PDB file of C-alpha atoms and ligand atoms in Angstrom:
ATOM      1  CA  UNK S   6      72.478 116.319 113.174  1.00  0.00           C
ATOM      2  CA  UNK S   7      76.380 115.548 113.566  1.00  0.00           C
ATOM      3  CA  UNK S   8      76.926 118.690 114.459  1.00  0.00           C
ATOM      4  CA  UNK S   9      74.124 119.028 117.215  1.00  0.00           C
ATOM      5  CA  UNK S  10      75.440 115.669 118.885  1.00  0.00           C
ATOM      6  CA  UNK S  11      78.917 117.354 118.604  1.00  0.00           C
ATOM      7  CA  UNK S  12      77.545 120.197 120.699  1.00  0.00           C
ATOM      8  CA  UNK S  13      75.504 118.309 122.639  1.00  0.00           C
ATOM      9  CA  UNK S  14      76.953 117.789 126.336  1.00  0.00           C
ATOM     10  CA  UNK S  15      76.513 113.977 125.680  1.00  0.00           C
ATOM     11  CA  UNK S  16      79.519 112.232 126.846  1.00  0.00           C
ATOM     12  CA  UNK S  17      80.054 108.736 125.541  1.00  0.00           C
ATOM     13  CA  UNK S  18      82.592 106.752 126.989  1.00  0.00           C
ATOM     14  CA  UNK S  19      81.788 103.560 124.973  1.00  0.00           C
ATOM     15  CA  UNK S  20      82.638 103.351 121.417  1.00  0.00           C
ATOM     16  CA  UNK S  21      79.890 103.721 118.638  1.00  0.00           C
ATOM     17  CA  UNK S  22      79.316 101.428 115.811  1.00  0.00           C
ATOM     18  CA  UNK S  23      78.155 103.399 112.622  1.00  0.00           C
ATOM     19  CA  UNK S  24      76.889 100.861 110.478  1.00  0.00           C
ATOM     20  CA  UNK S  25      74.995 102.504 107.166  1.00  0.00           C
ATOM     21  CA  UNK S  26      72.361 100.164 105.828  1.00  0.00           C
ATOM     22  CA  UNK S  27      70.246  99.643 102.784  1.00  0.00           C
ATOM     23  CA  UNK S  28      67.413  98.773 103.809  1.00  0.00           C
ATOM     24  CA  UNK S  29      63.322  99.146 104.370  1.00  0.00           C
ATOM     25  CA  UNK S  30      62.050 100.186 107.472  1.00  0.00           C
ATOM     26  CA  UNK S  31      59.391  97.573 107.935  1.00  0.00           C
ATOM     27  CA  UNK S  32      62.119  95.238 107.544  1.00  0.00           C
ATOM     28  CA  UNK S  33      65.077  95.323 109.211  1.00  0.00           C
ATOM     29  CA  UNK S  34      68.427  93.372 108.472  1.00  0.00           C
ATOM     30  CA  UNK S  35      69.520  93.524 112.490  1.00  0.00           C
ATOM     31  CA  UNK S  36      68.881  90.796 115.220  1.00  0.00           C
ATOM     32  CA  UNK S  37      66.669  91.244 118.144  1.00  0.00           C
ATOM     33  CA  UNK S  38      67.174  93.114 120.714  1.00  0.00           C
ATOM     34  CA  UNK S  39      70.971  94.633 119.713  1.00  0.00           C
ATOM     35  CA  UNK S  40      70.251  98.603 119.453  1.00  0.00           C
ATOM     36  CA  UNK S  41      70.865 100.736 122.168  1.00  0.00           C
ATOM     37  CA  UNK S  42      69.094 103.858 120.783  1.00  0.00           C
ATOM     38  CA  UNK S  43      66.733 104.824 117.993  1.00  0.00           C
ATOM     39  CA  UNK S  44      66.632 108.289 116.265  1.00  0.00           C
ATOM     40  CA  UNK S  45      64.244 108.576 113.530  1.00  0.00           C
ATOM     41  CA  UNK S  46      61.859 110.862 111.915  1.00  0.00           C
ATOM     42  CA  UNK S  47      59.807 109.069 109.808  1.00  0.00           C
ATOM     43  CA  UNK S  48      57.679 110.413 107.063  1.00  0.00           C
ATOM     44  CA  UNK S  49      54.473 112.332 108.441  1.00  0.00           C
ATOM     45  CA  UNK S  50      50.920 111.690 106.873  1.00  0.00           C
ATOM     46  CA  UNK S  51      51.346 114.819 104.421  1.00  0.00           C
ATOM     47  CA  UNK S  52      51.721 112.513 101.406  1.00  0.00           C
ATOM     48  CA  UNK S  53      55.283 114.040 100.574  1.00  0.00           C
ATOM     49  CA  UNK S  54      56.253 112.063  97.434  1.00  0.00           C
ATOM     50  CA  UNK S  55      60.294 111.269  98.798  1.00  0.00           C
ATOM     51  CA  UNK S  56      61.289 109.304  95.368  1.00  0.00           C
ATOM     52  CA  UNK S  57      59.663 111.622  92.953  1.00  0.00           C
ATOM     53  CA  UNK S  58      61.745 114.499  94.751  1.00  0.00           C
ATOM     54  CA  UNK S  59      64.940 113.229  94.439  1.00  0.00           C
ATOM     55  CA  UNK S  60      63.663 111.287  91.229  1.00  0.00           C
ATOM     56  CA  UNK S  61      66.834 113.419  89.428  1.00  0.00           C
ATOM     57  CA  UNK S  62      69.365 111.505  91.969  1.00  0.00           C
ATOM     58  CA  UNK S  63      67.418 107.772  92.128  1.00  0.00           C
ATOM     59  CA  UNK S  64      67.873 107.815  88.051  1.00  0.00           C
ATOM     60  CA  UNK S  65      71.466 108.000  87.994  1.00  0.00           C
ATOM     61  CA  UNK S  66      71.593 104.966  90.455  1.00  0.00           C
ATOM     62  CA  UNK S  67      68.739 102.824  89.314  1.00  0.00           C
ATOM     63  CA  UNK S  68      66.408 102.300  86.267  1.00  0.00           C
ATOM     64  CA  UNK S  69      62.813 104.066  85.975  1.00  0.00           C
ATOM     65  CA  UNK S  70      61.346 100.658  87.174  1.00  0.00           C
ATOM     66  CA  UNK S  71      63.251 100.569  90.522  1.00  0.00           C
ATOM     67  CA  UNK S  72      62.540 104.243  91.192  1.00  0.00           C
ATOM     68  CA  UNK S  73      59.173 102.731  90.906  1.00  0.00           C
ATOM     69  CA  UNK S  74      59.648  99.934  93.192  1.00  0.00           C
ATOM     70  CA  UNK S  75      61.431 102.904  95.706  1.00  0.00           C
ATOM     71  CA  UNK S  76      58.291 105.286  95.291  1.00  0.00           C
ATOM     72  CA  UNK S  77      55.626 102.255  95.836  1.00  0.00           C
ATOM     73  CA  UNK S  78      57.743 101.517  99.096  1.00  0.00           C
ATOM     74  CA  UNK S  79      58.151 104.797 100.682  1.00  0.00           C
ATOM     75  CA  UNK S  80      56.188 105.129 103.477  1.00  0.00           C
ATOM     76  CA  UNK S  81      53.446 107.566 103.280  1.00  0.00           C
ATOM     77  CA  UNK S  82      54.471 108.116  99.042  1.00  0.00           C
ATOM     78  CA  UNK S  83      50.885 109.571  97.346  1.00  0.00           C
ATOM     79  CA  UNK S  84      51.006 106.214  95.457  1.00  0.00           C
ATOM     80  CA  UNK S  85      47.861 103.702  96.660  1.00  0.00           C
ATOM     81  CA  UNK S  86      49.695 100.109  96.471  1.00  0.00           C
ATOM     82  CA  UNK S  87      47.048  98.171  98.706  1.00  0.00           C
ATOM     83  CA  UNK S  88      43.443  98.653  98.884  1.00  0.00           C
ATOM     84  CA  UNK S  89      43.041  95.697 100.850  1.00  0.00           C
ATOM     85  CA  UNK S  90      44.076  97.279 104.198  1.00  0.00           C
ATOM     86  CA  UNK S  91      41.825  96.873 107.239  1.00  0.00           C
ATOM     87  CA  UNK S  92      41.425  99.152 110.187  1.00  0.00           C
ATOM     88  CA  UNK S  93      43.706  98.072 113.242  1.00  0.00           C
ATOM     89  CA  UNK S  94      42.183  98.634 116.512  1.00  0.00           C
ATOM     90  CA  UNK S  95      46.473  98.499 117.483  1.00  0.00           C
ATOM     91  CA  UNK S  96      46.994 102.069 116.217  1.00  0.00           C
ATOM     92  CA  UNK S  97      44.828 103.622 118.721  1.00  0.00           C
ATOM     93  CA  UNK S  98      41.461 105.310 119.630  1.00  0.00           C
ATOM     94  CA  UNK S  99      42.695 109.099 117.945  1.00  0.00           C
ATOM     95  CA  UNK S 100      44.014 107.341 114.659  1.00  0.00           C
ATOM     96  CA  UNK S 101      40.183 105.354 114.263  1.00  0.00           C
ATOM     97  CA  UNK S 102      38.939 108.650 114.869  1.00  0.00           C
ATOM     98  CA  UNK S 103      40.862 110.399 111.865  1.00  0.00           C
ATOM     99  CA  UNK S 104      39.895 107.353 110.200  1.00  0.00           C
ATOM    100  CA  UNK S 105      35.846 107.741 110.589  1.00  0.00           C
ATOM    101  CA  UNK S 106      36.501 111.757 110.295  1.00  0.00           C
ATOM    102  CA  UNK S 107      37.891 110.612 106.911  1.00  0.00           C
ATOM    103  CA  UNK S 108      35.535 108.279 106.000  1.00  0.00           C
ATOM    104  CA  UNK S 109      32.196 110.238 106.773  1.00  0.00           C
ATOM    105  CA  UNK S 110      33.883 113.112 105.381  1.00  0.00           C
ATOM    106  CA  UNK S 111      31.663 114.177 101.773  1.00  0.00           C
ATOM    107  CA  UNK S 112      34.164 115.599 100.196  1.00  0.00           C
ATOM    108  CA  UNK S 113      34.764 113.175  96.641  1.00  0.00           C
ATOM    109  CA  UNK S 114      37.889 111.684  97.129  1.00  0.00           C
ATOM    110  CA  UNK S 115      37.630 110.929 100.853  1.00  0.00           C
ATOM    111  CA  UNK S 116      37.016 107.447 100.413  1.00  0.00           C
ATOM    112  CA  UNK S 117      38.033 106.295  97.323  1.00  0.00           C
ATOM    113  CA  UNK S 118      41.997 108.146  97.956  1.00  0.00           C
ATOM    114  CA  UNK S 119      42.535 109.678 101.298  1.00  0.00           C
ATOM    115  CA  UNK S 120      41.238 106.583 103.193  1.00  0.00           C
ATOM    116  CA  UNK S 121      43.280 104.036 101.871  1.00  0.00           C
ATOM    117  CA  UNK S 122      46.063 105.975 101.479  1.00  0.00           C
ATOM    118  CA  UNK S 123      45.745 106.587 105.442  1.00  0.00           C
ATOM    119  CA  UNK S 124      45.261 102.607 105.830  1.00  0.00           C
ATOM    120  CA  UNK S 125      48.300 102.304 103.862  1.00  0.00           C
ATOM    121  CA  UNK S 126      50.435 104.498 106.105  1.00  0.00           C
ATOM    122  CA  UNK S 127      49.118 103.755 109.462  1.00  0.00           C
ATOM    123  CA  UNK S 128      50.035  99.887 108.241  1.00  0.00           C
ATOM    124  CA  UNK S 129      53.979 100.701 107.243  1.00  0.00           C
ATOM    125  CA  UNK S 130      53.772 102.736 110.589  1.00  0.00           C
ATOM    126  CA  UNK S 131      52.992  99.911 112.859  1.00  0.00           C
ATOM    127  CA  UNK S 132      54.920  97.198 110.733  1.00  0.00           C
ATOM    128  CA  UNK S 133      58.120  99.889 111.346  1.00  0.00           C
ATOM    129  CA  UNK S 134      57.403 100.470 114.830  1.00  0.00           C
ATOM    130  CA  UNK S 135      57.463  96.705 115.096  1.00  0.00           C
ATOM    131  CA  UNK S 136      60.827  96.495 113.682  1.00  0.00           C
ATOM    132  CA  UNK S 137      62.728  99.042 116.488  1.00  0.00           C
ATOM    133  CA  UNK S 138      60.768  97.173 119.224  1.00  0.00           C
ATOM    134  CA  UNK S 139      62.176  94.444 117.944  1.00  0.00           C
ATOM    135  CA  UNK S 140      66.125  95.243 117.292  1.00  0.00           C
ATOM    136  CA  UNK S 141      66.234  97.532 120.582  1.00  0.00           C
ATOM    137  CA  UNK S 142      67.733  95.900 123.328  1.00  0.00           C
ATOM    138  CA  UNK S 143      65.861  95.777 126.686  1.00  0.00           C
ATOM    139  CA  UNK S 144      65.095  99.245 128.579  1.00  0.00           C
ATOM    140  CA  UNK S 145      66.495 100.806 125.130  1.00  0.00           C
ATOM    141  CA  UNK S 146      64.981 104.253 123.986  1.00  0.00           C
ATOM    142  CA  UNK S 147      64.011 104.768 120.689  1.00  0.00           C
ATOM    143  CA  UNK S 148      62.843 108.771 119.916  1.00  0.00           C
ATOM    144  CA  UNK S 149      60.711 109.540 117.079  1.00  0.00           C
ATOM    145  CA  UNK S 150      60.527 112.937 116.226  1.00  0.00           C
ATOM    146  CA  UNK S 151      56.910 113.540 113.986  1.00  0.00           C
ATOM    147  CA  UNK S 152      54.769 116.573 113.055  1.00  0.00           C
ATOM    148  CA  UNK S 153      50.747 117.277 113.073  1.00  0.00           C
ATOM    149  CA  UNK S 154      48.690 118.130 109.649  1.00  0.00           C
ATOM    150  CA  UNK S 155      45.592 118.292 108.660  1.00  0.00           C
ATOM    151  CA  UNK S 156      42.778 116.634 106.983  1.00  0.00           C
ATOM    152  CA  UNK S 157      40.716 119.301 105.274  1.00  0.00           C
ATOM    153  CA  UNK S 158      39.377 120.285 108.954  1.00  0.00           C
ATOM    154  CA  UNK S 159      40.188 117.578 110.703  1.00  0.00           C
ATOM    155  CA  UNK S 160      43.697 117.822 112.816  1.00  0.00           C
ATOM    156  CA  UNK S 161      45.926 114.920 112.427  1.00  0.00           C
ATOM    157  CA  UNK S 162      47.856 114.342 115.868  1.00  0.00           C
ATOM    158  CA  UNK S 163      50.572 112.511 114.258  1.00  0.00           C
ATOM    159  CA  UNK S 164      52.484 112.449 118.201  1.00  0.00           C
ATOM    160  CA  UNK S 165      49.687 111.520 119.970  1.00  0.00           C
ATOM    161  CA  UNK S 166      49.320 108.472 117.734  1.00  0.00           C
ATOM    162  CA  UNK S 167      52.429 107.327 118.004  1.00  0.00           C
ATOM    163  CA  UNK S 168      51.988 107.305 121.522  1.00  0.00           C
ATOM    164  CA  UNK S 169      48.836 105.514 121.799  1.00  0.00           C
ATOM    165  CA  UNK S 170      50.382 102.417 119.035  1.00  0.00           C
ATOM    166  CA  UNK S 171      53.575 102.653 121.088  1.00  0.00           C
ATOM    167  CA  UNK S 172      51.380 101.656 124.105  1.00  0.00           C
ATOM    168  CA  UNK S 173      49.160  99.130 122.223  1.00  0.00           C
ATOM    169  CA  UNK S 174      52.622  97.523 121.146  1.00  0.00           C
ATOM    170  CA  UNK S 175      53.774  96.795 124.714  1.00  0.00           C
ATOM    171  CA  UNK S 176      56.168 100.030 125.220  1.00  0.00           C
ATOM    172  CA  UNK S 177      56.096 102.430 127.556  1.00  0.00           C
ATOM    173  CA  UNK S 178      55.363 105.675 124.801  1.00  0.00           C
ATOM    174  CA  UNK S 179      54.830 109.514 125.426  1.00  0.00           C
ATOM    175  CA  UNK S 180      55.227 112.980 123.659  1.00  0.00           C
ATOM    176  CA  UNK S 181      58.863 114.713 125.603  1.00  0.00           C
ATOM    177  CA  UNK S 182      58.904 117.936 123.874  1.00  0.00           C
ATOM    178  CA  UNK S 183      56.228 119.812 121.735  1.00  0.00           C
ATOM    179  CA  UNK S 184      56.957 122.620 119.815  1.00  0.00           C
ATOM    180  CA  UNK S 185      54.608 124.963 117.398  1.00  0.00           C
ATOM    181  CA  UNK S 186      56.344 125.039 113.758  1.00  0.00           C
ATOM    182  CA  UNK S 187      55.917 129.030 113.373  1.00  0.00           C
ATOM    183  CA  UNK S 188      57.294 128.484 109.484  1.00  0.00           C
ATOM    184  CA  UNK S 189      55.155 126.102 108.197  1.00  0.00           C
ATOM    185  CA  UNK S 190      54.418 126.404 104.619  1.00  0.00           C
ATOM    186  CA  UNK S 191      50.603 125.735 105.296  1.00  0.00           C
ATOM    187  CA  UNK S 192      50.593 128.753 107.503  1.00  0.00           C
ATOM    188  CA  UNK S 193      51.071 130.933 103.871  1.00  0.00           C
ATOM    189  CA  UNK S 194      48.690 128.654 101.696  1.00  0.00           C
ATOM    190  CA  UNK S 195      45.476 130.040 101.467  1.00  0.00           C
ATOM    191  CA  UNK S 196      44.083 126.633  99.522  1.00  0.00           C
ATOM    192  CA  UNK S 197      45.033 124.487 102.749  1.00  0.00           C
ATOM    193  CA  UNK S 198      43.105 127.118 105.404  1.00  0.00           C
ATOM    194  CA  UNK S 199      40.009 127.170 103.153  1.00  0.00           C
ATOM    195  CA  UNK S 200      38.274 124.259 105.455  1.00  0.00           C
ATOM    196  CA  UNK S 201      39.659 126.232 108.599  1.00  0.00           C
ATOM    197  CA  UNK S 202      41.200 128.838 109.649  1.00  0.00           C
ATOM    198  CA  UNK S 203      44.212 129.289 112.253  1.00  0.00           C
ATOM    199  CA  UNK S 204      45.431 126.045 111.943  1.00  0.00           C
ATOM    200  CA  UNK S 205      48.433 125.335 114.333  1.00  0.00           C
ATOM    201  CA  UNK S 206      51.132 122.487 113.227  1.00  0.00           C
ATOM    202  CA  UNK S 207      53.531 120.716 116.412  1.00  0.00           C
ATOM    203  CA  UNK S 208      56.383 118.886 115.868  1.00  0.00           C
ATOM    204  CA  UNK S 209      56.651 115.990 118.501  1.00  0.00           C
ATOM    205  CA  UNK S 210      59.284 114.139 119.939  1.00  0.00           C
ATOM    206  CA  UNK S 211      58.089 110.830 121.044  1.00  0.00           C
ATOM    207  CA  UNK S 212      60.110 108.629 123.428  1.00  0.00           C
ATOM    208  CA  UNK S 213      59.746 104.544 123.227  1.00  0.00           C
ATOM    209  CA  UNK S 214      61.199 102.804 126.273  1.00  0.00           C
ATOM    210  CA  UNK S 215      61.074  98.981 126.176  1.00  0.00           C
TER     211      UNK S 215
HETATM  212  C1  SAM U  13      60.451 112.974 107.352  1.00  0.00           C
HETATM  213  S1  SAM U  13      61.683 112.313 106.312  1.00  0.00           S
HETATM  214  C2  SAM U  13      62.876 112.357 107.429  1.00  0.00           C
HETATM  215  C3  SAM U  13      63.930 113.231 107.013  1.00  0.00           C
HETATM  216  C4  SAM U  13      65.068 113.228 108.010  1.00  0.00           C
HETATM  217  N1  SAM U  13      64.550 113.381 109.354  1.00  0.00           N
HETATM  218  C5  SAM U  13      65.989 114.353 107.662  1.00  0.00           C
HETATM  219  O1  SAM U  13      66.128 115.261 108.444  1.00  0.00           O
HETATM  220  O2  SAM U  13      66.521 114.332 106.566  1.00  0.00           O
HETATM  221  C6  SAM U  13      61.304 110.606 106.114  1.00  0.00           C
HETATM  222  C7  SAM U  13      62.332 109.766 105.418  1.00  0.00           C
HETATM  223  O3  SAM U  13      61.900 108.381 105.479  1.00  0.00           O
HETATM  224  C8  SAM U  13      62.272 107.737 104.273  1.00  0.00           C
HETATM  225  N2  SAM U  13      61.460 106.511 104.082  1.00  0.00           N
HETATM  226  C9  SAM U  13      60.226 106.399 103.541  1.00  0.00           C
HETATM  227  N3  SAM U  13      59.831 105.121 103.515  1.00  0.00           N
HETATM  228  C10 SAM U  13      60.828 104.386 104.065  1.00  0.00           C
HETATM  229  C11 SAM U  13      61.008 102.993 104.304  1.00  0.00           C
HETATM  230  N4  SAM U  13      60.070 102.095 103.975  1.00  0.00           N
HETATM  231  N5  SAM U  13      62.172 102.598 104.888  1.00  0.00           N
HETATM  232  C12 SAM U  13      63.114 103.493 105.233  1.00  0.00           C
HETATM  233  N6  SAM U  13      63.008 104.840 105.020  1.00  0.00           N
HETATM  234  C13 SAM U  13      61.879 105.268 104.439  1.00  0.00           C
HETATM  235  C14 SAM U  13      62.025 108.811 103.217  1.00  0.00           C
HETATM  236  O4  SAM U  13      62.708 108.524 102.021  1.00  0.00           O
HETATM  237  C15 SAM U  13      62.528 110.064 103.930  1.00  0.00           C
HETATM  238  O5  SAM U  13      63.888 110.242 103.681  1.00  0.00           O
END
């Protein structure tokens, strides 16, 4: 990514503060309205497990119970923490959709994992879209970049709602560029096609003006 700003045709004439934090995206350690831009990729509703993959690297830092602690706060980790979570009509008409796709679905776990594990990530999702609204200063941009999946047959459009919880949250929100991901590994597994066939994946980039 440093590279592609170095060879982007960007020119910045102010100087940039690089500040690395520690720190959870739901809760930022940064005042209101003092960021001039957001770039961010959050994790995508594929249930990647983030701490378990770099479990080797977290254990030479921390003990097994704060990789713990890490993997029950990673966004979108396959790990249910809350089973208290209640639909938001905030994160938009296409995400209640998934959600009653999900929960009418028959298949056995529908309910009893992939639901609340959804509830779980659409909640860190808002409560971190919260957060840059908040720290972004006024007419700021924040760009999200985000990919589709799937639900057995059901098409998760990841971009789309971003957009429409952008909106709900008071900021202007839409999808810039769209792109097909010709390489995705879903595209080779025959286990993840079995509910349908031909299944296209986009990455997103969605821009937040506030
Ligand atoms: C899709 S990946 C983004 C990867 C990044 N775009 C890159 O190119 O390396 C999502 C990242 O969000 C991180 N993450 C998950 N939950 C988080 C949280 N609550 N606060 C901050 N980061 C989190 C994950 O550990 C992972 O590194």
């Amino acid at each position: 990514m440093i590279l592609d700003l170095d060879l982007s045709s960007i020119t910045i004439t102010d100087r940039i503060l690089h500040l690395p934090l520690l720190a959870d995206s739901r809760n930022l350690c940064l005042p209101d309205n003092a960021i001039d831009a957001v770039i961010t990729s959050p994790p995508y509703l594929t249930r990647i497990d983030y701490a378990m993959s770099t479990r080797p690297e977290l254990l030479i830092m921390f003990d097994p119970k704060t990789l713990r602690t890490i993997r029950e706060n990673t966004i979108g980790a396959p790990v249910i923490v809350d089973k208290y979570i209640k639909i938001n009509s905030t994160w938009g008409k296409t995400c209640l959709q998934l959600l009653e796709n999900v929960q009418k679905h028959g298949s056995k776990a529908a309910t009893s994992y992939y639901l609340p594990n959804m509830l779980q990530y659409f909640r860190d999702i808002e409560l971190s879209r919260r957060e840059i609204i908040r720290v972004l200063k006024h007419n700021a941009r924040a760009i999200i970049v985000v990919q589709s999946s799937y639900f057995k047959e059901h098409e998760i459009k990841l971009g789309d709602i971003y957009v429409e919880m952008g909106n709900n949250l008071g900021v202007k929100s839409e999808i810039v560029n769209r792109e097909i991901l010709r390489g995705h590994m879903a595209h080779v597994n025959t286990k993840s096609n079995q509910y349908k066939k031909g299944k296209i994946y986009f990455e997103d980039m969605v821009l937040l003006t506030k």
